[in-house]
XYZ file of N, CA, C and O in Angstrom:
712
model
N 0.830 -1.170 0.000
C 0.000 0.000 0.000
C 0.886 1.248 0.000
O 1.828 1.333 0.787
N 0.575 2.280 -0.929
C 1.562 3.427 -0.606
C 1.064 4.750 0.104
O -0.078 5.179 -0.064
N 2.000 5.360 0.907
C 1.955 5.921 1.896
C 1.647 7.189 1.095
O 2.279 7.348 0.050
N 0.380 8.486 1.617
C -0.026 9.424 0.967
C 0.832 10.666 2.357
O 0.885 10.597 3.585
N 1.329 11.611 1.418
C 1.632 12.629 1.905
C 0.902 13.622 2.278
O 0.478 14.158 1.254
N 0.456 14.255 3.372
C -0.660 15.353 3.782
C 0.080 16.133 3.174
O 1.227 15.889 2.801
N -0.837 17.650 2.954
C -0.254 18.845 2.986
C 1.064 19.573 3.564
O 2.130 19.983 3.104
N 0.150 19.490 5.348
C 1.214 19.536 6.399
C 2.743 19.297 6.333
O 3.708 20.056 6.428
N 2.584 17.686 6.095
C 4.126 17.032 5.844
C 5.046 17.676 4.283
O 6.184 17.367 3.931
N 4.486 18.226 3.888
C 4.713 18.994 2.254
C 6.020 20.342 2.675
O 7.153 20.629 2.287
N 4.804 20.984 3.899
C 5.389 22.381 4.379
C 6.510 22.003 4.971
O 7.602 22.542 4.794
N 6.220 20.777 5.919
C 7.309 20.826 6.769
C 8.627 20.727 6.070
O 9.553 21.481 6.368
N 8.732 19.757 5.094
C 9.610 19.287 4.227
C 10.227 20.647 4.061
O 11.187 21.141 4.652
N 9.605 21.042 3.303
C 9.911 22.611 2.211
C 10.669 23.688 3.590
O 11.710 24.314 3.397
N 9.757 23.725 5.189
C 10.063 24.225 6.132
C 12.191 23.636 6.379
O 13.214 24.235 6.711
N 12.012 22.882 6.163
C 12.732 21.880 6.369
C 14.524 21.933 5.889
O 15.703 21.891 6.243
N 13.475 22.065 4.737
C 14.621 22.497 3.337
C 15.146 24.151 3.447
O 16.277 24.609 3.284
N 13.970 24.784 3.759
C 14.377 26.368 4.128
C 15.801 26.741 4.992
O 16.767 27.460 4.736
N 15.396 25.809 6.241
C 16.217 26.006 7.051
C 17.466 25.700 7.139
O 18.390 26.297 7.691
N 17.424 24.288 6.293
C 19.145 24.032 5.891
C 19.894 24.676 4.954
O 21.106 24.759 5.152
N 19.229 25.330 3.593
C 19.891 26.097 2.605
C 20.331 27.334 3.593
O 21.559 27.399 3.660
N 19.607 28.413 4.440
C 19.841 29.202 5.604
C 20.834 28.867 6.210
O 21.845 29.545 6.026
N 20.891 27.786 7.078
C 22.452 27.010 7.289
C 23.270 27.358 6.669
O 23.992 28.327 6.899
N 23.313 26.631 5.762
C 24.450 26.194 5.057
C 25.143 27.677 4.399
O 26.342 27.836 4.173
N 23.930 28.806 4.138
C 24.662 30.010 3.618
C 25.382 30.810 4.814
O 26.249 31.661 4.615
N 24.939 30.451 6.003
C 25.531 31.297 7.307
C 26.892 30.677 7.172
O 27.824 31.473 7.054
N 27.185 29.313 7.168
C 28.190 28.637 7.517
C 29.342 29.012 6.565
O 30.531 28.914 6.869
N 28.770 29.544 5.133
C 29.894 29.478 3.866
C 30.095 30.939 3.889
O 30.783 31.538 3.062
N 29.394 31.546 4.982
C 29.916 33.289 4.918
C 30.564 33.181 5.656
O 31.760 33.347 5.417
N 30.125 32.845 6.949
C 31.169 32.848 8.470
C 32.486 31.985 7.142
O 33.055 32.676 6.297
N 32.617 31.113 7.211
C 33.949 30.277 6.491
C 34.623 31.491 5.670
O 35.496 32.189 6.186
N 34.213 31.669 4.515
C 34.453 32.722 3.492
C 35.346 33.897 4.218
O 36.463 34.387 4.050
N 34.232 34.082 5.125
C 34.729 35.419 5.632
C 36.252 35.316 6.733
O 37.248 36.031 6.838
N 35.852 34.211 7.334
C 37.287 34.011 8.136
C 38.782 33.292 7.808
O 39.889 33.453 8.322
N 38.255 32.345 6.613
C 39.407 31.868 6.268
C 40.131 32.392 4.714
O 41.094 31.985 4.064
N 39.242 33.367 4.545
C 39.649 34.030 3.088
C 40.064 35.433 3.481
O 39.192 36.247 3.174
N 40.837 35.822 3.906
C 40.882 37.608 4.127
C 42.169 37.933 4.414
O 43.027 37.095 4.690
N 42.315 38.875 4.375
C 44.003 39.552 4.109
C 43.675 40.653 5.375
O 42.797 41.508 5.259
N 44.454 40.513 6.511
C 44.222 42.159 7.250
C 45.666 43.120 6.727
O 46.846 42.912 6.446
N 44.646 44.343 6.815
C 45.458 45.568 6.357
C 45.456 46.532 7.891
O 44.629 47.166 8.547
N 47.098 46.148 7.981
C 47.214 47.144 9.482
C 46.628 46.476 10.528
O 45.968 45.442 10.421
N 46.892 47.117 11.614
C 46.469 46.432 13.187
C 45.534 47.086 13.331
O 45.617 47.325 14.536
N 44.239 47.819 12.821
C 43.236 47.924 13.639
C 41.697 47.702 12.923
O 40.621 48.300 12.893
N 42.322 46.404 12.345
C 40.986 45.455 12.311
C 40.847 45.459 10.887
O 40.359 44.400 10.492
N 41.173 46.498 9.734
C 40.515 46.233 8.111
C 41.152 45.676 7.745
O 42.381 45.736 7.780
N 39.960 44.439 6.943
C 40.564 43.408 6.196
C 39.797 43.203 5.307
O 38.690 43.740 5.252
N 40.155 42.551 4.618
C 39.531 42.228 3.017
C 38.929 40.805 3.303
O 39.205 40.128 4.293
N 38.160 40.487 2.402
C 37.451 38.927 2.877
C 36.503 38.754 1.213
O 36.060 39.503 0.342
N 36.585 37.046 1.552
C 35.761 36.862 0.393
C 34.150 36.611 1.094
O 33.577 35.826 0.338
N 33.370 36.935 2.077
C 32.249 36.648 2.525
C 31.473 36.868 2.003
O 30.584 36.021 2.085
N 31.159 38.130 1.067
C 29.983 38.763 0.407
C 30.007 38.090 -1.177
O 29.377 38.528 -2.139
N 30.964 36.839 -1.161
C 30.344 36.046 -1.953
C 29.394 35.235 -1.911
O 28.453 35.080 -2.690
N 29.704 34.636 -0.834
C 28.158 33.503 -0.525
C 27.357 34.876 0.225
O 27.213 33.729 0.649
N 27.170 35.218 0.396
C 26.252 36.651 1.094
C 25.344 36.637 -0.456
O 24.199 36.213 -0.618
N 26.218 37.214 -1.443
C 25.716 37.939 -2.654
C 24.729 36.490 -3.180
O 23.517 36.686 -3.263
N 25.085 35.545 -3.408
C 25.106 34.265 -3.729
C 23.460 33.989 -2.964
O 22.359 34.006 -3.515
N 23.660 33.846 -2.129
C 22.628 33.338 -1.234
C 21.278 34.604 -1.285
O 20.360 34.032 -0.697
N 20.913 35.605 -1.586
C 20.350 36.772 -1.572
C 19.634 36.724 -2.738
O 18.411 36.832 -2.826
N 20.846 36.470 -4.127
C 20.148 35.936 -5.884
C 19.364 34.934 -6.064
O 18.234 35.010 -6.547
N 20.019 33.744 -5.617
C 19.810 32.524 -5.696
C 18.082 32.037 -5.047
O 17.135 31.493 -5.615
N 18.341 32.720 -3.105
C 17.272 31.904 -2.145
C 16.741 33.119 -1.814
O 15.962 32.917 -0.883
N 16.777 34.836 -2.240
C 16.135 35.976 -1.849
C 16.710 36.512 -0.767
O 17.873 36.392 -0.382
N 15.517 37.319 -0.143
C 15.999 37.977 1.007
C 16.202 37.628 2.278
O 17.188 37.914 2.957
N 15.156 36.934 2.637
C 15.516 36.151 3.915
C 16.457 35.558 4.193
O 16.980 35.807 5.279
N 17.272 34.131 2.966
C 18.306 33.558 3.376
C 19.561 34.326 3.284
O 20.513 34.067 4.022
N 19.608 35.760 1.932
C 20.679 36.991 2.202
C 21.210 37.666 3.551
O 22.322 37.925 4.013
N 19.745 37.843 4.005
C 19.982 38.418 5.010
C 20.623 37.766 6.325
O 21.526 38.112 7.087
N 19.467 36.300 6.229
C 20.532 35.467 7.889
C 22.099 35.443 7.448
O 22.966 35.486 8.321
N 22.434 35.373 6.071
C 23.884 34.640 5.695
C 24.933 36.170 6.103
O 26.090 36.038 6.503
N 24.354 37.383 5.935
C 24.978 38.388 6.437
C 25.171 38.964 7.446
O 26.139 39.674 7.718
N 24.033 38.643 8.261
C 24.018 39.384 9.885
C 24.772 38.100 10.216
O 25.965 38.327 10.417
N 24.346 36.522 10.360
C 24.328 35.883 11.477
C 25.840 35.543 11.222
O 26.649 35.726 12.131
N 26.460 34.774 9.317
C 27.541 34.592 9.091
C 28.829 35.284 9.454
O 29.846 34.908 10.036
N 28.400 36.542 8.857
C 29.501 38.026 9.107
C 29.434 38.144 10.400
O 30.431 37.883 11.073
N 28.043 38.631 11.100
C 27.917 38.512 12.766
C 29.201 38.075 13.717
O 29.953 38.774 14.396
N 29.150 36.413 13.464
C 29.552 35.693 14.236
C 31.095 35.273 13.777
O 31.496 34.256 14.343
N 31.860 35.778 13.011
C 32.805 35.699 12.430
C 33.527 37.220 13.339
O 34.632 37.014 13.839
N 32.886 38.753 13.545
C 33.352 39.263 14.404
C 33.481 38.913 15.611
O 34.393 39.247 16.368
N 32.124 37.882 15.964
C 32.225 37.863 17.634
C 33.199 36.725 17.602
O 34.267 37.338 17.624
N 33.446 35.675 17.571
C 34.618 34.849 16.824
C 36.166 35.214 16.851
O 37.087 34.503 17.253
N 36.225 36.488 16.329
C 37.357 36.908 15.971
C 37.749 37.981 16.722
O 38.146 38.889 15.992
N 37.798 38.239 17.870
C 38.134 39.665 18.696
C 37.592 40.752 17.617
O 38.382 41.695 17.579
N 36.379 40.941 16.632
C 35.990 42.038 16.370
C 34.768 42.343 17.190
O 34.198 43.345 16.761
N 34.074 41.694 18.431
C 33.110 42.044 19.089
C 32.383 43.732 18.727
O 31.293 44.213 18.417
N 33.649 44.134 18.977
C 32.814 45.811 18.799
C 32.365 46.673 17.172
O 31.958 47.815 16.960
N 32.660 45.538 16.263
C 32.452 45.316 14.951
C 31.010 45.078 15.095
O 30.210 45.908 14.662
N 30.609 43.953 15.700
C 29.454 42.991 15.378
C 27.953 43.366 15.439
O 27.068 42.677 14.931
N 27.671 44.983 16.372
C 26.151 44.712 15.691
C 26.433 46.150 14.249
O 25.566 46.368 13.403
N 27.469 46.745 14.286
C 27.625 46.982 12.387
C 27.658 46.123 11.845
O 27.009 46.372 10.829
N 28.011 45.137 11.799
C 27.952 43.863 10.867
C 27.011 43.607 10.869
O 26.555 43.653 9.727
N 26.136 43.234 11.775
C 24.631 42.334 11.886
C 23.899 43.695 10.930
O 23.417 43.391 9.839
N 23.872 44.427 11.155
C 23.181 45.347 10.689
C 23.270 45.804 9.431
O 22.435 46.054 8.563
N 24.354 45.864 9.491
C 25.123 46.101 7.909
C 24.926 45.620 6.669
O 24.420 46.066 5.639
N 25.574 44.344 7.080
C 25.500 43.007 6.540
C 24.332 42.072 5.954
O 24.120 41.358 4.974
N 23.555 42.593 7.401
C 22.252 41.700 6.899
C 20.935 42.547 5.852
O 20.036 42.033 5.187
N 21.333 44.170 6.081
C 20.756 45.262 5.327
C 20.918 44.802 3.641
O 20.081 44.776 2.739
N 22.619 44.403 3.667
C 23.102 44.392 2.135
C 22.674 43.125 1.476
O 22.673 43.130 0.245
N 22.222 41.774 2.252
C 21.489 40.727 2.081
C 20.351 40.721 1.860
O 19.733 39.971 1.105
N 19.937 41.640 2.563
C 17.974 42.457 1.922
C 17.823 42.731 0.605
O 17.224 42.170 -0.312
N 18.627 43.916 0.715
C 18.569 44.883 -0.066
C 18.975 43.745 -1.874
O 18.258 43.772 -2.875
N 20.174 42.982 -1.724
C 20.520 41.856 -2.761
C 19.010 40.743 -3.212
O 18.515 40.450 -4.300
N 18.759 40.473 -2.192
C 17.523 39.860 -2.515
C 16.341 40.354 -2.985
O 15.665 39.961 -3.937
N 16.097 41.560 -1.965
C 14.681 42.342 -2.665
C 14.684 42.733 -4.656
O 13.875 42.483 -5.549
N 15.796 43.312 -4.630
C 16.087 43.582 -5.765
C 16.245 42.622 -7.387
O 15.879 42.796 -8.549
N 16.906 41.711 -6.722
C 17.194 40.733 -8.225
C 16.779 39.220 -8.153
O 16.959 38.397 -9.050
N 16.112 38.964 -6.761
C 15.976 37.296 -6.694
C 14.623 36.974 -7.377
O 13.482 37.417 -7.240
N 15.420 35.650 -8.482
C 14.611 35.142 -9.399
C 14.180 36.380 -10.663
O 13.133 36.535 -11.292
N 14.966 36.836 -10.681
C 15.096 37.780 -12.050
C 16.522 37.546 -12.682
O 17.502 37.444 -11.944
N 16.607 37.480 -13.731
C 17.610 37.115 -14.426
C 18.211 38.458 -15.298
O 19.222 38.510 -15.999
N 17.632 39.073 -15.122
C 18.360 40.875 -15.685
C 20.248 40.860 -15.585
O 20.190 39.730 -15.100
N 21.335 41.059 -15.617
C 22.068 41.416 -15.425
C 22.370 42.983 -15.341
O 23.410 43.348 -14.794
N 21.719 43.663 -15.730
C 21.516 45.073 -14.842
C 21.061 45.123 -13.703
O 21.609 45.924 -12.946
N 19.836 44.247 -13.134
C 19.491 43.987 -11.854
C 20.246 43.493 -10.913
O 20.119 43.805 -9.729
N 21.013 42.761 -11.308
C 22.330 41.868 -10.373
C 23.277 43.079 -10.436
O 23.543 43.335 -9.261
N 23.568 43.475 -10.804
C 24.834 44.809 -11.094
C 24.322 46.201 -10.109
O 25.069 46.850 -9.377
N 22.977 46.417 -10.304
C 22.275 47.487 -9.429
C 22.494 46.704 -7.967
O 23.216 47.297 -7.166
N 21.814 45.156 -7.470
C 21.962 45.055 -6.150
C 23.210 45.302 -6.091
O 23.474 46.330 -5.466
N 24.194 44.665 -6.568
C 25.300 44.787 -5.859
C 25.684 46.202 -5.695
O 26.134 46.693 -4.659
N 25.474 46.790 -6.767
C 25.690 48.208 -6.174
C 25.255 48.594 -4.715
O 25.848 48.618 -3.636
N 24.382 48.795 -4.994
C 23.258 49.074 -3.517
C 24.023 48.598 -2.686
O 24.525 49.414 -1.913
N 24.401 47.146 -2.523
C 25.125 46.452 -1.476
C 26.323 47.350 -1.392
O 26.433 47.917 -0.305
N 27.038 47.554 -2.081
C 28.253 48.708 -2.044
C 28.118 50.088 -1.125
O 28.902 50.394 -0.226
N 27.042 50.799 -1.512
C 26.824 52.227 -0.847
C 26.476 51.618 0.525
O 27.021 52.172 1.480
N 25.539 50.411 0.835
C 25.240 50.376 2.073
C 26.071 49.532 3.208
O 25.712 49.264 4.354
N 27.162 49.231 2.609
C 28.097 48.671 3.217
C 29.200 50.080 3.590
O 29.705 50.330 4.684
N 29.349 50.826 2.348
C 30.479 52.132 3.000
C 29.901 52.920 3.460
O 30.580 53.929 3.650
N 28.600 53.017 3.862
C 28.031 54.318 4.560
C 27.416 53.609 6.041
O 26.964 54.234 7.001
N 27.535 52.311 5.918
C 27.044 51.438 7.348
C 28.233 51.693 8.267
O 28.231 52.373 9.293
N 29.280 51.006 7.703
C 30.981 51.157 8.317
C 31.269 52.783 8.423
O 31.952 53.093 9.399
N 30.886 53.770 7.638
C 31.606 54.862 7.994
C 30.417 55.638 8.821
O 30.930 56.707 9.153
N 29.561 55.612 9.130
C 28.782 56.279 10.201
C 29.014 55.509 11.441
O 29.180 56.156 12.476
N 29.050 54.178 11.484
C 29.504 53.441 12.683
C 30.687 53.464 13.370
O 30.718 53.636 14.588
N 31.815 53.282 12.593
C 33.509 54.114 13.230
C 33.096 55.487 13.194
O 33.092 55.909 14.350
N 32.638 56.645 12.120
C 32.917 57.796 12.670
C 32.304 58.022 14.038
O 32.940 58.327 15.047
N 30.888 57.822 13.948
C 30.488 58.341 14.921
C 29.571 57.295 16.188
O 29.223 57.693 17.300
N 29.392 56.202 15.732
C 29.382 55.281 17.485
C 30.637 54.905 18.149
O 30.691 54.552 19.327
N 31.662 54.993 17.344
C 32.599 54.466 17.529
C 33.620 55.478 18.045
O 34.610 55.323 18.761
N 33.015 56.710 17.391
C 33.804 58.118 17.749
C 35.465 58.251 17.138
O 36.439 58.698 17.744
N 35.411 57.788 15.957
C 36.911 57.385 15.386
C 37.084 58.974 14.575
O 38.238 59.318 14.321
N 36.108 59.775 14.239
C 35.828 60.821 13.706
C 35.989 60.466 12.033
O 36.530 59.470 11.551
N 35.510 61.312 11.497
C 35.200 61.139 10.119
C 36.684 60.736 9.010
O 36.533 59.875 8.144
N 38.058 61.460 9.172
C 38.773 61.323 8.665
C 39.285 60.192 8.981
O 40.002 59.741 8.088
N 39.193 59.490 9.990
C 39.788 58.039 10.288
C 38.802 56.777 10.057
O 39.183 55.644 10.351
N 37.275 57.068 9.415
C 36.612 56.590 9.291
C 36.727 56.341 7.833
O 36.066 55.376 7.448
N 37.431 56.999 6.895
C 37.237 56.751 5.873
C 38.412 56.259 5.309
O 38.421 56.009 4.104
N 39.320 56.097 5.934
C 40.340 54.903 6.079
C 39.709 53.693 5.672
O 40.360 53.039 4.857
N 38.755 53.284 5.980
C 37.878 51.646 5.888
C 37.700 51.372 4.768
O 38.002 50.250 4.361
N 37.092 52.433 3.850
C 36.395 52.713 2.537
C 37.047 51.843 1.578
O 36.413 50.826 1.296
N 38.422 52.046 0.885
C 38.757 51.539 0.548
C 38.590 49.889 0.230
O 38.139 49.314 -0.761
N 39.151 49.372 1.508
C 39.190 48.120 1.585
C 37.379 47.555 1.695
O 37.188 46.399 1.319
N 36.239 48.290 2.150
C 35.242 48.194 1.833
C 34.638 48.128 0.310
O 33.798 47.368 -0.170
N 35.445 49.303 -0.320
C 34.868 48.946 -1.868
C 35.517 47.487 -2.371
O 34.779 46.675 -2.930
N 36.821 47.216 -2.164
C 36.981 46.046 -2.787
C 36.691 44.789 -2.896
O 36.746 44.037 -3.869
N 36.232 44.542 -1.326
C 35.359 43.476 -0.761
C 34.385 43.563 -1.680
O 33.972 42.490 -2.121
N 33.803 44.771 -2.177
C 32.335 43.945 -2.788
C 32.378 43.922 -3.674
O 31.602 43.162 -4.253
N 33.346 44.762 -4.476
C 33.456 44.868 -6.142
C 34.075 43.335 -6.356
O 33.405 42.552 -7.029
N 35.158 42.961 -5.875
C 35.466 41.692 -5.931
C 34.935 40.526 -6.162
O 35.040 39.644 -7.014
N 34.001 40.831 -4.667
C 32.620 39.744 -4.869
C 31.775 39.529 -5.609
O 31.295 38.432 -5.896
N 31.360 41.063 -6.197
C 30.382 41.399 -6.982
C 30.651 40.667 -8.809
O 29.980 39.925 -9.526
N 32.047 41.406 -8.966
C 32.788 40.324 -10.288
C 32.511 39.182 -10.282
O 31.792 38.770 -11.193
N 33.032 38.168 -9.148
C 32.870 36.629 -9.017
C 31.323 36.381 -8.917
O 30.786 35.536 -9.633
N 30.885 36.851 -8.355
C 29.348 36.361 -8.212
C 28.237 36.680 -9.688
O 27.296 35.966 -10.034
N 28.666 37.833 -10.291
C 27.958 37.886 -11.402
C 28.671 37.142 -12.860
O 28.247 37.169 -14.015
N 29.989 36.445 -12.257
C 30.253 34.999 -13.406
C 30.063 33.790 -12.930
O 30.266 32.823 -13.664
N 29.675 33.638 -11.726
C 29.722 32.831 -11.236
C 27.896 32.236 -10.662
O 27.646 31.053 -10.430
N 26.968 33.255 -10.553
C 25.729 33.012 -10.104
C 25.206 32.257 -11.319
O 25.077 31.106 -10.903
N 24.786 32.288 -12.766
C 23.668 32.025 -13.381
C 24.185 30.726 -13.220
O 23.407 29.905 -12.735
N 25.281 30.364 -13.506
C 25.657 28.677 -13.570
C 25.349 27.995 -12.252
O 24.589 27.032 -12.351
N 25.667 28.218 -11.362
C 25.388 27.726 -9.815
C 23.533 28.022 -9.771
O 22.962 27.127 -9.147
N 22.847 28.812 -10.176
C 21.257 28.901 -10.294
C 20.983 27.661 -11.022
O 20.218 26.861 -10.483
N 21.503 27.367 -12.200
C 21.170 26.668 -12.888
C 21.665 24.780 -12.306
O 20.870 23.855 -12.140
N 22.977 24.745 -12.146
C 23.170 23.676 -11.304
C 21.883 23.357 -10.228
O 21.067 22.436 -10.254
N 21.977 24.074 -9.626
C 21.231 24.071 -8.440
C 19.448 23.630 -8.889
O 18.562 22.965 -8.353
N 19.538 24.159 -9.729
C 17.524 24.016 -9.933
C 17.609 22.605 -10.744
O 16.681 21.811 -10.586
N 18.548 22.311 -11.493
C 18.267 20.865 -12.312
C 18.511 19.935 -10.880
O 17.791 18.958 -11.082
N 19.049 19.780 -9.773
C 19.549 18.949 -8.856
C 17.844 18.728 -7.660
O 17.303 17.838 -7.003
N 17.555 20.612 -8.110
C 15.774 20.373 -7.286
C 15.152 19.602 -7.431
O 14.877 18.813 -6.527
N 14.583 19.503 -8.869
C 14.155 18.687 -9.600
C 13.638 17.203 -9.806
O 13.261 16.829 -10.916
C-alpha cells in the first residue's frame, strides 16, 4: 500500500529544506569570511571573500536567506574573531546588504538587476561602516574613511565573481531540485 503525503508534511519538508539552505549560507559566509581575508594594518581592516556567498545566497534563495547569511555569518565571524565591537555593524550592515541583494534581483535574471543590487550592497556597506567608526565608535570622520577603501573592494570583488559565477550555480542548483 503506498503511503499518501498530507499537505502539512509537504510544508514541513519545504520548512525543512528552508532552514538548511539558511544554514548552510551562514556557515559558507562565516567560512568565506574568516578563512579568506588579508588584514590591512592592526586595527581590524581586512579584506574577505564573505559577500560572496552573502551575494550568492540573496540571488539565488532571496531575502531572507541573504539576510541570515549576512548578519548571522559576518555577525559571528566578528564575535569569533576579537571584532566584538564590529558585530552589531555587521549584523546590521550586513544583513541590510542581504535584503537589499535579494529584494532587488531574486529570481530575475536581468544582469543590470544583479549589477544594481550589488551596487546598492556597495553604498550600504560604505556608509554602514563609515557612520559606525565615525560616529558610534567616535573614530571621527577622517579616520573613518580609512575603511572605505578596503570596503569597496570586498564587494566589487565579490560582486565580479558572483555575477560569473551566479547564473551557472542557479542553474546547477535548480536541475539537482528537480
Amino acid at each position: 500500500m503506498e503511503k499518501v503525503i498530507d499537505t502539512k508534511q509537504i510544508k514541513t519538508i519545504s520548512k525543512t529544506k528552508q532552514i538548511a539552505v539558511d544554514a548552510m549560507f551562514v556557515a559558507l559566509t562565516l567560512v568565506f569570511t574568516a578563512v579568506v581575508n588579508i588584514q590591512l594594518g592592526g586595527d581590524g581592516t581586512l579584506i574577505h571573500l564573505g559577500n560572496i556567498p552573502l551575494f550568492l545566497a540573496a540571488m539565488i534563495y532571496g531575502k531572507r536567506t541573504g539576510t541570515l547569511a549576512g548578519a548571522i555569518g559576518m555577525g559571528m565571524f566578528d564575535l569569533l574573531s576579537g571584532y566584538a565591537v564590529w558585530a552589531p555593524c555587521t549584523i546590521i550592515t550586513c544583513g541590510l546588504m542581504g535584503f537589499v541583494v535579494g529584494a532587488i534581483c531574486h529570481n530575475r535574471k536581468s544582469f543590470f538587476l544583479k549589477f544594481t543590487a550589488i551596487f546598492a550592497a556597495l553604498l550600504i556597506k560604505i556608509v554602514g561602516y563609515y557612520i559606525y567608526e565615525a560616529y558610534v565608535l567616535g573614530s571621527g570622520n577622517i579616520v573613518a574613511l580609512k575603511s572605505v577603501p578596503a570596503n569597496i573592494t570586498q564587494v566589487v570583488v565579490a560582486g565580479v565573481v558572483v555575477l560569473i559565477i551566479e547564473t551557472p550555480i542557479e542553474r546547477g542548483l535548480r536541475f539537482f531540485e528537480k
